[in-house]
XYZ file of C-alpha atoms in Angstrom:
731
model
C -57.159 -11.912 -14.985
C -60.003 -9.671 -13.643
C -61.962 -7.479 -15.675
C -64.421 -4.457 -15.234
C -66.341 -2.959 -17.424
C -68.769 0.443 -17.298
C -70.032 2.464 -19.107
C -70.252 6.776 -18.550
C -72.241 9.722 -20.746
C -69.794 12.612 -21.049
C -71.673 15.035 -17.989
C -69.761 16.804 -15.525
C -70.932 14.368 -12.893
C -68.902 11.040 -14.642
C -65.646 11.532 -13.322
C -66.884 11.388 -9.260
C -68.369 8.186 -10.940
C -65.603 6.836 -12.645
C -63.807 7.388 -9.226
C -66.495 5.470 -8.101
C -66.328 2.799 -9.879
C -62.756 1.872 -9.777
C -62.618 2.705 -6.016
C -65.290 -0.386 -5.522
C -63.992 -2.833 -8.129
C -60.232 -2.167 -6.218
C -61.445 -2.651 -2.885
C -63.410 -5.533 -3.962
C -60.206 -6.940 -5.424
C -57.319 -6.506 -2.663
C -55.106 -3.685 -4.204
C -52.866 -2.686 -2.823
C -51.060 1.046 -1.922
C -51.475 1.742 -5.842
C -55.321 2.339 -5.218
C -54.761 5.632 -4.692
C -52.525 6.614 -7.183
C -54.900 4.550 -10.309
C -57.975 6.771 -9.036
C -56.045 9.692 -9.296
C -55.114 9.093 -12.800
C -58.871 7.760 -13.785
C -60.064 11.322 -12.397
C -57.653 13.229 -14.964
C -58.502 10.508 -17.990
C -61.467 10.753 -17.031
C -61.860 14.631 -17.029
C -59.673 14.897 -19.914
C -62.154 12.526 -22.400
C -65.290 14.635 -21.007
C -64.244 18.102 -22.568
C -62.218 17.566 -25.317
C -64.153 14.015 -26.838
C -67.943 14.425 -25.268
C -68.892 10.767 -26.047
C -69.980 8.333 -24.702
C -67.521 6.634 -22.370
C -65.813 2.791 -21.868
C -64.164 2.344 -18.692
C -62.408 -1.107 -18.139
C -60.215 -2.108 -14.973
C -58.350 -5.310 -15.111
C -56.250 -7.170 -12.645
C -53.716 -8.222 -13.711
C -50.250 -10.579 -12.566
C -48.523 -7.669 -10.672
C -50.632 -4.479 -11.500
C -53.419 -3.538 -12.541
C -54.417 -2.218 -15.579
C -56.738 0.635 -16.825
C -58.344 1.805 -20.060
C -60.442 4.621 -20.556
C -62.322 4.541 -24.616
C -64.160 7.113 -26.347
C -66.198 7.220 -29.565
C -64.172 10.013 -31.537
C -60.844 8.542 -32.787
C -60.662 11.823 -35.190
C -60.483 13.603 -32.166
C -57.246 12.791 -30.947
C -55.991 13.235 -27.473
C -54.031 16.693 -26.005
C -50.398 16.342 -25.633
C -48.411 17.755 -22.892
C -45.136 17.462 -22.127
C -43.408 16.666 -18.852
C -44.812 17.048 -15.672
C -42.479 19.452 -13.870
C -42.302 22.180 -11.130
C -41.720 24.188 -14.209
C -44.100 23.196 -16.689
C -47.024 21.409 -15.572
C -50.062 21.541 -17.219
C -52.321 22.637 -14.433
C -49.969 25.670 -14.053
C -51.949 27.323 -17.164
C -54.342 29.301 -16.078
C -57.109 28.788 -18.980
C -56.875 25.428 -18.784
C -60.864 23.943 -18.774
C -59.545 19.877 -18.593
C -57.848 17.460 -16.177
C -53.617 17.165 -16.137
C -53.854 14.213 -18.071
C -50.880 12.320 -20.029
C -48.704 14.232 -18.170
C -49.577 12.856 -15.186
C -50.023 9.098 -16.579
C -46.470 10.060 -17.276
C -45.444 11.127 -14.245
C -47.627 8.767 -11.964
C -47.828 5.386 -14.130
C -45.754 2.740 -14.796
C -45.975 1.924 -19.315
C -49.537 4.229 -20.249
C -49.976 4.914 -24.716
C -52.718 6.094 -26.663
C -54.123 2.920 -29.273
C -56.415 4.393 -31.571
C -58.880 2.230 -34.346
C -61.666 3.040 -36.726
C -64.423 3.434 -34.289
C -62.159 4.434 -31.226
C -59.681 5.570 -29.222
C -58.176 4.868 -26.022
C -55.875 5.924 -23.324
C -54.546 3.386 -21.138
C -52.117 3.094 -18.144
C -50.715 0.357 -15.708
C -49.038 0.822 -12.127
C -47.545 -1.727 -10.920
C -49.057 -3.514 -7.504
C -47.103 -6.371 -5.639
C -50.693 -7.182 -3.665
C -51.634 -7.813 -6.894
C -52.495 -12.000 -8.039
C -52.944 -14.229 -10.402
C -57.260 -14.106 -12.332
C -58.360 -16.686 -9.902
C -61.198 -15.952 -8.951
C -62.233 -13.608 -11.841
C -63.949 -13.092 -14.832
C -62.067 -13.874 -17.366
C -62.232 -11.363 -20.460
C -63.796 -12.797 -23.448
C -60.512 -11.826 -26.748
C -61.366 -8.869 -28.057
C -63.414 -7.595 -25.756
C -62.083 -4.699 -25.153
C -59.555 -1.822 -25.959
C -55.705 -2.058 -24.842
C -52.423 -2.023 -25.468
C -51.222 -5.007 -27.292
C -48.357 -5.720 -25.361
C -48.142 -8.742 -23.497
C -47.866 -7.980 -19.349
C -43.652 -7.173 -18.765
C -42.274 -8.827 -16.254
C -42.452 -7.466 -12.318
C -39.354 -4.359 -11.901
C -38.253 -2.266 -9.341
C -40.910 0.722 -9.262
C -39.381 4.224 -9.935
C -39.534 6.619 -6.939
C -42.480 7.907 -6.378
C -43.258 10.886 -8.752
C -44.414 14.561 -6.518
C -48.154 14.318 -6.627
C -47.555 18.427 -4.965
C -45.860 19.224 -8.121
C -48.994 21.710 -9.861
C -49.218 22.698 -6.752
C -45.706 23.994 -6.830
C -46.171 26.416 -9.977
C -48.059 27.745 -9.308
C -46.745 28.917 -5.396
C -44.034 29.849 -7.661
C -46.128 31.512 -10.034
C -46.403 33.996 -7.365
C -50.333 33.942 -7.936
C -52.938 36.573 -6.286
C -54.309 34.825 -2.474
C -57.638 34.305 -4.015
C -55.902 32.864 -7.231
C -54.130 30.369 -5.614
C -56.543 29.175 -3.163
C -58.679 28.277 -5.515
C -55.941 26.076 -7.401
C -55.484 24.774 -3.852
C -58.756 23.058 -3.347
C -58.666 22.015 -6.990
C -54.783 20.483 -6.481
C -56.099 19.262 -3.312
C -59.059 16.970 -4.393
C -57.406 16.426 -7.270
C -54.143 14.465 -5.588
C -57.130 12.783 -2.815
C -59.447 11.385 -5.056
C -62.290 13.505 -3.291
C -65.572 14.919 -4.376
C -65.113 18.034 -2.711
C -61.945 20.177 -1.627
C -61.878 23.624 0.891
C -59.638 25.895 2.806
C -60.336 28.361 5.478
C -57.841 30.921 7.084
C -58.325 33.109 10.310
C -59.235 36.540 10.511
C -57.087 38.651 12.035
C -57.983 38.174 15.726
C -57.490 34.583 15.095
C -60.837 34.426 16.046
C -62.853 33.426 13.612
C -62.318 31.022 9.994
C -62.417 33.341 6.702
C -63.639 30.135 4.401
C -62.632 31.735 2.015
C -62.119 29.238 -1.439
C -63.718 25.696 -1.974
C -64.979 23.353 -5.085
C -67.260 20.557 -5.380
C -70.060 22.014 -2.776
C -72.479 23.210 -5.132
C -73.606 23.509 -8.409
C -73.459 27.871 -7.479
C -70.698 29.746 -7.412
C -68.676 29.559 -4.308
C -69.476 32.018 -1.515
C -67.222 32.461 1.455
C -68.589 32.939 4.718
C -67.492 33.337 7.879
C -67.259 30.705 10.781
C -66.462 29.779 14.383
C -63.591 27.568 15.330
C -65.899 24.951 16.459
C -67.704 24.521 13.000
C -64.501 25.032 10.996
C -62.139 22.327 12.988
C -63.767 19.280 13.393
C -61.683 18.791 17.207
C -63.075 21.754 19.647
C -60.113 23.563 19.158
C -56.611 23.830 16.624
C -54.564 21.027 16.784
C -51.716 20.070 14.424
C -52.036 17.091 12.178
C -54.216 16.122 9.690
C -57.448 14.316 10.695
C -59.693 11.822 9.596
C -63.709 12.187 9.511
C -65.154 8.855 8.734
C -68.922 10.223 8.735
C -69.697 13.316 7.998
C -73.234 12.935 10.363
C -70.958 12.649 13.612
C -68.648 15.294 12.622
C -68.417 18.941 13.859
C -66.667 20.005 11.324
C -68.956 21.991 8.616
C -71.653 19.440 9.230
C -74.428 21.689 8.278
C -72.407 22.593 4.013
C -70.972 19.399 3.594
C -73.530 17.046 4.537
C -76.210 19.274 2.057
C -73.306 19.064 -0.586
C -73.787 15.072 -0.272
C -70.185 14.384 1.714
C -69.601 11.780 4.033
C -66.416 11.110 5.199
C -63.250 14.180 5.073
C -60.044 14.919 6.299
C -58.091 18.004 7.180
C -54.727 19.253 7.858
C -53.581 22.242 9.730
C -51.991 25.115 8.085
C -49.575 25.402 10.890
C -46.735 28.437 10.511
C -43.813 29.547 13.290
C -45.921 27.061 15.784
C -49.244 29.471 14.938
C -52.034 27.686 13.102
C -53.217 30.198 10.156
C -55.544 28.045 8.210
C -57.208 25.069 7.317
C -57.636 22.994 4.296
C -60.236 19.802 3.840
C -60.796 17.508 1.109
C -64.634 15.632 1.630
C -66.054 12.338 -0.428
C -70.028 11.384 -1.155
C -68.298 7.980 0.195
C -67.969 7.221 4.053
C -64.439 5.716 5.556
C -63.162 7.082 2.222
C -59.818 8.730 3.324
C -56.583 6.377 4.896
C -53.994 7.491 6.698
C -51.985 7.588 2.973
C -54.312 9.698 2.055
C -53.682 12.389 5.033
C -50.330 12.136 4.974
C -50.380 13.320 1.313
C -53.005 16.024 2.449
C -50.672 17.331 5.409
C -47.101 17.500 2.782
C -49.730 19.715 0.514
C -51.162 21.826 3.550
C -47.076 22.503 4.872
C -46.205 23.482 1.475
C -49.107 25.974 1.213
C -48.713 27.466 5.029
C -46.753 30.154 4.838
C -46.528 31.861 0.910
C -50.211 31.557 1.746
C -50.089 33.200 4.844
C -47.534 35.912 3.505
C -49.980 36.418 0.520
C -52.355 36.738 3.763
C -50.737 39.244 5.287
C -50.423 41.589 2.125
C -53.792 41.434 1.593
C -54.661 42.403 4.920
C -52.236 45.490 4.935
C -53.170 46.906 1.583
C -57.050 46.483 3.272
C -55.689 48.952 5.765
C -54.225 50.943 3.116
C -56.726 51.252 1.911
C -59.143 51.405 5.026
C -57.020 54.315 6.272
C -57.037 55.655 2.703
C -61.067 55.724 3.008
C -61.456 57.285 6.098
C -59.402 60.122 5.736
C -61.120 61.475 2.108
C -64.914 60.990 4.241
C -62.104 63.102 6.963
C -61.693 65.815 4.811
C -65.548 65.182 3.116
C -67.486 65.584 6.348
C -65.446 68.532 7.976
C -65.943 70.510 4.536
C -69.236 70.464 5.847
C -71.385 72.706 8.920
C -74.611 71.607 7.874
C -76.080 68.355 9.707
C -78.452 66.768 6.383
C -75.390 67.055 4.482
C -73.007 65.338 6.777
C -75.871 62.410 6.851
C -76.493 62.770 2.806
C -71.868 63.247 2.776
C -72.475 59.752 5.053
C -74.692 57.540 2.634
C -72.555 58.545 -0.188
C -69.491 56.899 1.320
C -71.427 54.169 3.200
C -72.722 53.184 -0.486
C -69.311 53.279 -2.174
C -67.791 51.507 -0.615
C -68.950 49.501 2.944
C -72.641 48.672 1.852
C -75.362 48.070 -1.060
C -76.781 50.852 1.177
C -77.827 53.286 4.206
C -79.362 55.804 6.185
C -79.126 58.412 8.565
C -80.916 59.158 11.767
C -81.375 61.794 13.518
C -81.917 62.248 17.267
C -83.115 66.032 18.654
C -82.096 68.212 22.194
C -86.361 66.075 23.092
C -85.242 62.500 21.877
C -87.477 62.177 18.920
C -85.717 60.279 16.305
C -86.155 61.529 12.497
C -84.632 59.955 9.269
C -82.255 62.203 7.695
C -81.036 60.566 4.153
C -80.785 57.210 2.910
C -79.060 56.155 -0.072
C -78.949 52.761 -2.314
C -76.896 51.900 -4.230
C -79.270 51.104 -7.130
C -81.228 53.708 -7.771
C -84.895 51.622 -8.258
C -84.571 50.779 -3.889
C -85.033 54.061 -3.338
C -88.003 54.605 -2.620
C -88.418 51.648 -1.009
C -85.800 51.738 1.312
C -87.404 54.773 3.163
C -90.587 53.502 3.075
C -89.126 49.966 4.668
C -86.953 52.548 6.976
C -89.856 54.951 8.211
C -92.641 52.314 9.008
C -89.752 49.997 10.773
C -86.983 51.999 12.205
C -84.025 49.906 12.307
C -82.720 49.213 16.367
C -79.445 49.564 17.272
C -77.356 46.123 16.112
C -74.079 46.045 16.013
C -73.612 42.115 14.598
C -73.980 41.776 10.387
C -77.901 39.970 10.317
C -80.649 40.977 9.166
C -82.862 43.929 10.808
C -86.392 43.109 10.262
C -88.336 39.634 9.638
C -90.545 37.796 7.537
C -92.580 37.819 10.148
C -92.381 41.742 10.786
C -92.780 42.938 7.369
C -96.026 41.348 7.534
C -97.979 42.691 10.446
C -96.636 46.230 9.359
C -97.930 44.617 5.836
C -95.226 45.319 3.892
C -95.259 42.352 1.551
C -93.863 43.737 -1.426
C -90.558 42.231 -2.454
C -88.238 44.943 -2.614
C -88.637 44.983 0.682
C -88.354 40.889 1.499
C -85.076 41.219 -0.728
C -83.394 43.988 0.848
C -85.426 43.025 4.386
C -83.409 39.488 4.090
C -79.613 41.338 3.759
C -77.286 41.273 6.900
C -77.070 44.897 8.562
C -75.910 46.874 10.939
C -76.731 49.967 12.951
C -74.747 52.024 15.166
C -74.852 54.829 16.475
C -73.671 58.285 16.378
C -72.541 59.207 19.990
C -70.288 62.335 20.639
C -69.139 64.041 23.895
C -71.808 61.194 25.964
C -74.766 62.524 23.682
C -76.610 60.688 20.623
C -77.494 62.288 17.661
C -78.457 59.675 15.605
C -77.933 56.396 14.223
C -76.171 54.886 10.991
C -77.251 52.232 9.445
C -76.004 50.483 6.072
C -77.001 46.586 4.582
C -75.933 45.004 2.220
C -76.858 42.485 -0.232
C -78.726 39.157 0.948
C -76.389 37.276 -1.037
C -73.328 38.999 0.510
C -71.782 39.701 4.574
C -69.478 42.004 6.421
C -66.244 41.275 7.156
C -64.256 42.334 10.810
C -62.480 44.433 9.466
C -65.937 45.743 7.522
C -67.293 46.834 11.307
C -64.174 47.405 12.969
C -64.131 50.659 9.458
C -67.766 50.877 10.212
C -67.214 51.956 14.140
C -64.605 54.099 12.774
C -66.644 56.664 9.968
C -69.601 56.179 12.909
C -67.222 58.340 14.808
C -66.474 60.578 12.242
C -69.931 61.315 11.062
C -71.051 61.750 14.988
C -68.318 64.732 15.382
C -68.538 66.319 11.637
C -72.491 66.450 13.066
C -71.987 67.948 16.724
C -70.194 70.776 14.664
C -72.904 70.642 12.126
C -75.129 71.052 15.423
C -72.955 74.069 16.707
C -72.879 76.201 14.343
C -76.283 75.852 13.476
C -76.663 77.135 16.750
C -73.843 79.768 16.912
C -75.323 81.129 12.955
C -78.723 80.917 15.076
C -78.333 82.974 17.882
C -76.092 85.616 15.448
C -78.116 86.259 13.575
C -81.093 86.330 16.443
C -78.030 89.403 18.350
C -77.407 90.572 14.617
C -81.779 90.856 13.790
C -81.864 93.410 16.907
C -79.384 95.616 16.267
C -81.366 96.695 12.666
C -84.829 98.062 13.330
C -87.667 96.206 11.549
C -88.476 96.471 8.044
C -92.414 97.486 9.387
C -91.441 99.122 11.618
C -89.525 101.933 9.799
C -91.461 104.928 9.064
C -92.919 107.094 6.168
C -90.845 110.200 5.664
C -93.357 112.492 4.634
C -91.901 113.759 0.569
C -88.781 111.826 1.297
C -88.295 107.803 -1.066
C -85.616 106.345 1.502
C -83.697 102.923 1.359
C -81.577 100.831 3.407
C -79.021 98.096 2.497
C -77.045 95.806 5.513
C -74.799 92.898 4.249
C -72.746 90.664 7.458
C -69.250 89.021 6.506
C -69.103 86.357 5.288
C -68.516 84.692 8.029
C -72.464 83.826 9.353
C -71.917 83.032 12.579
C -70.081 86.881 13.311
C -72.024 89.824 14.392
C -71.035 92.673 12.375
C -70.188 95.936 13.014
C -72.009 98.065 10.459
C -75.511 98.846 11.509
C -78.275 101.576 10.386
C -81.683 102.952 12.340
C -84.422 105.384 10.289
C -87.289 106.469 13.024
C -89.287 109.442 14.033
C -89.920 112.254 16.618
C -91.654 114.750 17.378
C -91.630 116.834 14.337
C -88.718 114.901 12.578
C -87.696 112.450 10.970
C -84.084 111.040 12.325
C -81.341 108.917 10.620
C -78.042 106.801 11.294
C -75.833 105.195 10.112
C -72.450 103.811 11.972
C -69.681 101.054 11.924
C -68.350 99.772 15.642
C -64.599 99.037 14.482
C -64.209 94.481 15.127
C -66.822 92.083 15.580
C -67.815 89.618 17.309
C -70.691 89.837 20.869
C -67.880 92.945 21.688
C -69.100 94.896 18.767
C -72.524 93.668 19.030
C -72.929 95.502 22.874
C -71.256 98.674 21.129
C -73.795 98.471 18.253
C -76.706 97.859 21.231
C -75.500 100.642 24.061
C -75.363 103.313 20.515
C -78.653 102.150 19.174
C -80.476 102.682 21.665
C -78.754 105.503 23.573
C -79.467 106.912 19.922
C -82.691 106.556 20.290
C -82.979 107.437 24.064
C -81.731 111.229 24.023
C -83.529 111.738 20.377
C -86.383 111.427 22.226
C -85.768 113.649 24.562
C -84.786 116.628 21.511
C -81.435 116.923 22.439
C -79.270 118.347 19.490
C -77.332 115.857 16.767
C -73.905 117.626 18.493
C -75.820 116.881 22.686
C -76.435 113.586 21.747
C -72.680 112.306 20.441
C -71.095 113.767 23.357
C -73.399 112.129 25.628
C -72.940 109.184 23.273
C -69.336 109.602 23.188
C -69.349 109.256 27.272
C -71.048 106.921 27.497
C -69.380 104.436 25.688
C -66.026 105.827 27.083
C -68.155 104.370 30.570
C -69.196 100.945 29.207
C -65.806 99.571 26.856
C -63.606 97.845 28.476
C -61.753 96.731 25.089
C -61.154 99.852 22.772
C -63.903 99.344 20.575
C -64.474 102.791 18.529
C -67.438 103.194 16.333
C -67.887 105.908 12.977
C -71.509 107.433 13.160
C -73.491 109.879 10.763
C -76.389 110.571 12.495
C -78.916 113.189 11.091
C -82.655 115.581 11.475
C -84.601 116.290 8.986
C -87.664 119.131 9.356
C -89.443 120.077 6.522
C -88.793 123.867 4.392
C -92.364 124.257 4.027
C -95.198 122.110 2.410
C -94.029 118.203 1.383
C -91.588 118.378 -1.959
C -90.206 121.205 -1.077
C -86.550 119.922 0.702
C -86.141 119.734 4.020
C -84.065 120.471 6.709
C -81.362 118.836 7.112
C -79.174 118.944 10.726
C -76.074 116.373 10.877
C -72.773 115.566 12.883
C -70.377 113.056 10.762
C -68.257 111.418 13.590
C -65.113 109.897 12.156
C -67.491 108.699 9.584
C -67.031 108.671 5.252
C -69.701 111.333 4.365
C -72.599 111.277 3.000
C -72.642 112.182 -1.087
C -75.829 114.341 -2.612
C -76.776 113.823 -6.607
C -78.321 116.789 -7.630
C -80.873 117.010 -10.652
C -77.711 117.982 -13.080
C -75.908 114.534 -12.121
C -72.915 115.815 -9.968
C -71.818 114.520 -6.646
C -69.924 115.913 -3.873
C -69.707 115.493 0.130
C -72.009 116.973 2.820
C -70.957 118.346 5.963
C -67.267 117.522 7.860
C -65.696 115.155 9.336
C -65.396 115.343 13.190
C -64.098 112.706 15.686
C -65.448 109.374 15.904
C -66.717 108.264 19.330
C -65.110 106.105 22.510
C -61.833 107.226 21.294
C -61.144 110.586 23.600
C -62.715 112.116 26.398
C -62.376 115.861 25.559
C -63.928 116.969 22.507
C -66.170 118.694 21.506
C -68.782 118.382 18.487
C -70.681 120.547 16.776
C -74.120 120.722 14.273
C -74.116 121.322 10.694
C -77.157 122.809 9.425
C -78.350 122.294 5.129
C -80.900 122.386 3.003
C -81.925 119.648 0.656
C -84.036 120.597 -2.757
C -86.575 117.771 -3.519
C -84.811 115.724 -6.653
C -81.973 115.353 -5.616
C -80.740 112.061 -3.274
C -78.190 111.852 -0.201
C -76.271 108.499 0.377
C -74.950 107.304 3.005
C -72.795 104.087 2.792
C -69.748 102.327 6.000
C -66.340 101.415 4.687
C -66.904 97.862 3.601
C -68.379 99.951 -0.014
C -65.551 102.086 -0.113
C -62.762 99.593 0.921
C -63.947 97.067 -1.575
C -61.069 95.199 -3.410
C -60.183 93.384 -6.218
C -56.811 92.657 -5.722
C -54.790 95.663 -5.018
C -56.988 98.323 -6.625
C -59.640 99.652 -4.296
C -62.856 101.494 -5.137
C -62.434 104.260 -2.711
C -64.533 107.539 -3.045
C -63.773 108.244 -6.286
C -64.873 104.516 -7.230
C -67.717 105.116 -5.662
C -68.881 108.585 -7.053
C -68.458 107.201 -10.448
C -70.854 104.376 -9.683
C -73.153 107.309 -8.081
C -72.828 109.545 -10.423
C -75.046 107.308 -12.984
C -77.538 107.098 -10.628
C -79.677 109.803 -11.165
C -83.209 109.703 -11.964
C -83.524 106.462 -10.043
C -85.462 105.802 -6.786
C -83.956 105.027 -3.428
C -84.140 101.011 -4.002
C -82.767 101.068 -7.765
C -79.996 103.174 -6.265
C -78.858 100.491 -4.097
C -79.213 97.760 -6.572
C -77.138 99.862 -8.972
C -74.483 100.292 -6.101
C -74.430 96.896 -5.622
C -74.473 95.103 -8.765
C -71.564 97.703 -9.366
C -69.575 96.362 -6.449
C -69.711 93.022 -7.452
C -68.819 94.301 -11.029
C -65.826 95.711 -9.450
C -64.963 92.838 -6.930
C -66.913 89.601 -7.461
C -67.955 87.348 -4.312
C -65.597 89.871 -2.609
C -68.049 91.464 0.665
C -65.667 89.973 2.493
C -66.368 93.500 5.556
C -70.071 94.376 6.207
C -71.949 96.681 4.304
C -74.453 98.951 4.826
C -75.728 101.863 2.795
C -78.577 104.190 3.159
C -79.966 106.492 0.369
C -82.448 108.891 0.763
C -84.197 110.917 -2.279
C -86.377 113.702 -2.095
C -89.236 114.120 -3.895
């Protein structure tokens, strides 16, 4: 009988050290095929002892006649060995998500020829025997002193027929039947694979959607830090140049292809891999590594391929379900982004929304640069998920504008930051993370670029990059619409200003306090059809207020024609009736779109000295009649309604003459005032009369403010038509 013993401290590395000790011992003794099972059981029992006993462990290996016996002893007999039922697909302890130790006694019951637990005053021991036909007597071995080692008191039984080998993947089968989420299933798979092959590390890689790259989704034993998935190329993932069916053994990772960097850094020296094959297509790769050279043999390779065949289809189904879920989430995100982006026609707001969308879903930070028509680029908006980084992010992007870069990698190096004098730790942290900078292009025109990045310990997936490209197209379209809207608005406002007199050019009328008001409808890009004018001629002061049927460029053309014709004829000294007749013919000659015009035109001349009133000559061509407010607070309509302009050729206009006395107020409005609606109710002439009657004693501008306020109270936000008002207060 040969005996080998060793003590171990209860540390996380103990299980690996115990496996190495047992494997070295059995190799030296020339053990047969039972060596893999012995190493597996030792790993599990030592793991249980470390977790539950937390004391110094003694490991004894005996080579008996026809068997190998192992004893794992600890120094805390008062802590009983955790009991477990038989290892089956339905009840395997490994399927318990809260389990922290190894499979322990359940695995011993499944694999060992015989096993048991013995207690003494000072220690307790778990032992097992595995039949080994290659085991010999004790020749050449070191005899064990009587009572020197813990062990079962019963003698070794005579060799007998060994029962059928138990399923080493029983725990994996239990996990598969539990229908776990893909991340949990992958984590369980690598743990079970490492345990089943007695390795020190294991990992699993899955093909990306386009099957050109491979995602390392789960691993164990490669680092002390939490495992972080990463992406690799085919030649970095597979031991051979291209994926091939069948398990492959690498006896020395120093000359192997597959992840030699990751595995070598973790101290691994040998590796066995097996492909996951579904319908003849390789969908993934599972690998188990060891710190020892030539650790794995053909038995381990076959066992790993058996496990890979078990998990290939369930994992592929779970992966496809995950891809479909991610696709639906991306479509939902892009649909929501479209709704938000199309809801604004402001370029700065578009950039801000884009940054918020990216920071909430695709990256840790985002920035949008805009490019003008002259080709100059400026930073429009930045946003970091952590508000503490916003200032330094803006500084970094201002000092070092990022280039267009579609591949996820850092945008700046430490040398670039140092050369620019940017040595702040937060700046360095931002610069180390992967980033993407994509151009914003619409109809062949570059509008800017959108840049987004992640933290240094994160990465962009291929799906992330595809979503970024799609989002960039939507942001580009929204920015182009915002620019077109801004240009249209600017043009409309300029045209609208040209149709109204400048405030600074309005004349001062002796003895008259006057005020004007204009508000276009809600659509800023549409030129309104309402207008007003106040101007002076030789000895006369003229005023006009009008409303063209409709809006837009055609209405603006009629407005411009009416205003400039009116001024030209008035300065020639023509009467109001003659001016209306000439203007009607001019509109009929020029108007091809059947645009009608209502207008009130009047001329004022003093009755005597300033303050004694005015003589008023006017014509109301289809326009609402002006209202007069006397000193008693009474309101009446002034003048008579005559035909509108641009509708009929043979019409006669006549001039009405009246006197307006001091203290009276004259109000002229367009139908945007009287037709103001609140649901089915319309203000009308009577409603305006009631409002105007309460304006006694107010200045002309105060009358405008009072009417505008009362209109808003009557119909909040109801200015759906252009509105113009003219007030003449005779002092």
